[in-house]
Amino acid sequence: MEKWVAYAIISMLFAGLTSVIAKFGLKHVSGDTGLAVRTVVVFLLVWSNALIGQGINQFRALDRSSVIFLAISGVTTSLSWIFYYRAIKLGPVSQVAMIDKGSIVIALVLSVWILKEPITLKTMGGAMLILLGLVVIAWK
């Protein structure tokens, strides 16, 4: 198995746990407060990982363009998390998580359009199934 596939599978497992654990933490507080607490922990762990795993040298390699794009990514991540936490505070995690995973289709379209990544029939079929799943979830 390629290393990136293993990382993606591990990420998937932790992401699945995150939503359920967070729902317990939001029992007595708003989604925004819960997210603020979570983000402090994320901040500490991510910085520790970066400094221990890569050392300070990797930060010296950052150029202006990389910093700008990573900062924009930070803004979009923050907005995603804010609305996700508000959604799981009010709604069922099972449905919120599935709707949130519609982001896969958005990432796929943008990666083909902007990054010029190739797309296969298998990938398109998977994206269509995700969209179909979103329609089923949204159907009243």
Short mmCIF file of C-alpha atoms in Angstrom, two decimals:
data_model
loop_
_atom_site.label_atom_id
_atom_site.label_comp_id
_atom_site.label_asym_id
_atom_site.label_seq_id
_atom_site.Cartn_x
_atom_site.Cartn_y
_atom_site.Cartn_z
CA MET A 1 0.00 0.00 0.00
CA GLU A 2 1.30 3.44 -0.88
CA LYS A 3 2.04 5.71 2.06
CA TRP A 4 -0.50 8.36 1.01
CA VAL A 5 -3.28 5.72 0.95
CA ALA A 6 -2.40 4.62 4.48
CA TYR A 7 -2.44 8.25 5.64
CA ALA A 8 -5.83 8.79 3.96
CA ILE A 9 -7.30 5.71 5.66
CA ILE A 10 -5.98 6.80 9.06
CA SER A 11 -7.39 10.29 8.44
CA MET A 12 -10.77 8.80 7.55
CA LEU A 13 -10.88 6.80 10.78
CA PHE A 14 -10.01 9.78 12.97
CA ALA A 15 -12.42 12.07 11.10
CA GLY A 16 -15.22 9.57 11.72
CA LEU A 17 -14.42 9.46 15.43
CA THR A 18 -14.13 13.24 15.66
CA SER A 19 -17.77 14.00 14.87
CA VAL A 20 -19.20 11.54 17.38
CA ILE A 21 -16.81 12.58 20.15
CA ALA A 22 -17.50 16.27 19.44
CA LYS A 23 -21.27 15.72 19.72
CA PHE A 24 -20.74 14.53 23.31
CA GLY A 25 -18.63 17.62 24.02
CA LEU A 26 -21.32 19.95 22.68
CA LYS A 27 -23.98 18.71 25.10
CA HIS A 28 -23.88 21.83 27.29
CA VAL A 29 -22.16 24.42 25.08
CA SER A 30 -22.60 26.06 21.68
CA GLY A 31 -20.90 24.73 18.58
CA ASP A 32 -18.72 27.85 18.50
CA THR A 33 -17.49 27.33 22.08
CA GLY A 34 -16.86 23.65 21.45
CA LEU A 35 -14.92 24.46 18.31
CA ALA A 36 -12.81 27.04 20.17
CA VAL A 37 -11.77 24.41 22.74
CA ARG A 38 -11.10 21.85 20.02
CA THR A 39 -9.02 24.33 18.02
CA VAL A 40 -6.68 25.03 20.95
CA VAL A 41 -5.93 21.30 21.17
CA VAL A 42 -5.53 21.09 17.37
CA PHE A 43 -3.17 24.08 17.44
CA LEU A 44 -0.94 22.53 20.11
CA LEU A 45 -0.82 19.09 18.50
CA VAL A 46 -0.25 20.34 14.95
CA TRP A 47 2.57 22.69 15.98
CA SER A 48 4.19 19.95 18.10
CA ASN A 49 3.99 17.54 15.17
CA ALA A 50 5.46 20.07 12.74
CA LEU A 51 8.34 21.06 15.01
CA ILE A 52 9.19 17.55 16.17
CA GLY A 53 8.62 15.82 12.83
CA GLN A 54 10.15 18.32 10.42
CA GLY A 55 12.03 20.80 12.56
CA ILE A 56 12.28 24.53 11.99
CA ASN A 57 14.08 24.09 8.63
CA GLN A 58 10.83 23.39 6.79
CA PHE A 59 9.47 26.79 7.86
CA ARG A 60 12.48 28.48 6.28
CA ALA A 61 11.54 26.83 2.97
CA LEU A 62 8.15 28.60 2.85
CA ASP A 63 7.86 31.21 0.13
CA ARG A 64 5.34 34.07 -0.05
CA SER A 65 3.00 32.24 -2.42
CA SER A 66 2.90 29.13 -0.21
CA VAL A 67 2.13 31.22 2.88
CA ILE A 68 -0.69 33.06 1.07
CA PHE A 69 -2.32 29.85 -0.18
CA LEU A 70 -1.91 28.11 3.18
CA ALA A 71 -3.44 31.15 4.91
CA ILE A 72 -6.42 31.09 2.53
CA SER A 73 -6.74 27.36 3.24
CA GLY A 74 -6.76 28.22 6.95
CA VAL A 75 -9.65 30.62 6.39
CA THR A 76 -11.67 28.04 4.44
CA THR A 77 -10.89 25.38 7.06
CA SER A 78 -12.05 27.70 9.83
CA LEU A 79 -15.30 28.47 8.03
CA SER A 80 -15.88 24.78 7.35
CA TRP A 81 -15.31 23.91 11.00
CA ILE A 82 -17.52 26.74 12.30
CA PHE A 83 -20.49 25.67 10.20
CA TYR A 84 -19.83 21.96 10.77
CA TYR A 85 -19.86 22.40 14.55
CA ARG A 86 -23.00 24.51 14.40
CA ALA A 87 -24.61 21.77 12.29
CA ILE A 88 -23.67 18.87 14.58
CA LYS A 89 -24.84 20.85 17.62
CA LEU A 90 -28.31 21.13 16.08
CA GLY A 91 -28.63 18.04 13.91
CA PRO A 92 -27.83 14.34 13.79
CA VAL A 93 -24.13 13.65 13.30
CA SER A 94 -24.93 10.84 10.86
CA GLN A 95 -26.66 13.19 8.41
CA VAL A 96 -24.39 16.20 8.95
CA ALA A 97 -21.30 14.05 8.33
CA MET A 98 -22.71 12.64 5.11
CA ILE A 99 -23.68 16.08 3.80
CA ASP A 100 -20.25 17.40 4.77
CA LYS A 101 -18.63 14.65 2.72
CA GLY A 102 -20.20 16.24 -0.34
CA SER A 103 -17.01 18.28 -0.13
CA ILE A 104 -15.37 15.30 -1.83
CA VAL A 105 -17.21 16.17 -5.04
CA ILE A 106 -16.23 19.84 -4.74
CA ALA A 107 -12.58 18.87 -4.21
CA LEU A 108 -12.75 16.49 -7.17
CA VAL A 109 -14.20 19.11 -9.53
CA LEU A 110 -11.71 21.76 -8.42
CA SER A 111 -8.74 19.37 -8.64
CA VAL A 112 -9.64 18.56 -12.24
CA TRP A 113 -10.46 22.16 -13.20
CA ILE A 114 -7.75 24.10 -11.36
CA LEU A 115 -4.98 21.55 -10.71
CA LYS A 116 -5.52 19.76 -14.04
CA GLU A 117 -5.53 16.37 -12.35
CA PRO A 118 -6.76 13.50 -14.52
CA ILE A 119 -10.20 12.00 -13.93
CA THR A 120 -11.29 8.46 -14.69
CA LEU A 121 -14.71 6.98 -15.35
CA LYS A 122 -14.41 5.15 -12.04
CA THR A 123 -13.79 8.42 -10.19
CA MET A 124 -16.68 10.14 -11.99
CA GLY A 125 -18.93 7.20 -11.11
CA GLY A 126 -17.96 7.45 -7.46
CA ALA A 127 -18.67 11.19 -7.47
CA MET A 128 -22.09 10.58 -9.00
CA LEU A 129 -22.88 8.03 -6.28
CA ILE A 130 -21.89 10.57 -3.62
CA LEU A 131 -24.18 13.15 -5.22
CA LEU A 132 -26.98 10.59 -5.38
CA GLY A 133 -26.44 9.86 -1.68
CA LEU A 134 -26.73 13.58 -0.90
CA VAL A 135 -30.02 13.75 -2.80
CA VAL A 136 -31.34 10.75 -0.83
CA ILE A 137 -30.34 12.38 2.47
CA ALA A 138 -31.90 15.74 1.52
CA TRP A 139 -35.13 14.15 0.26
CA LYS A 140 -38.06 14.93 2.56
#
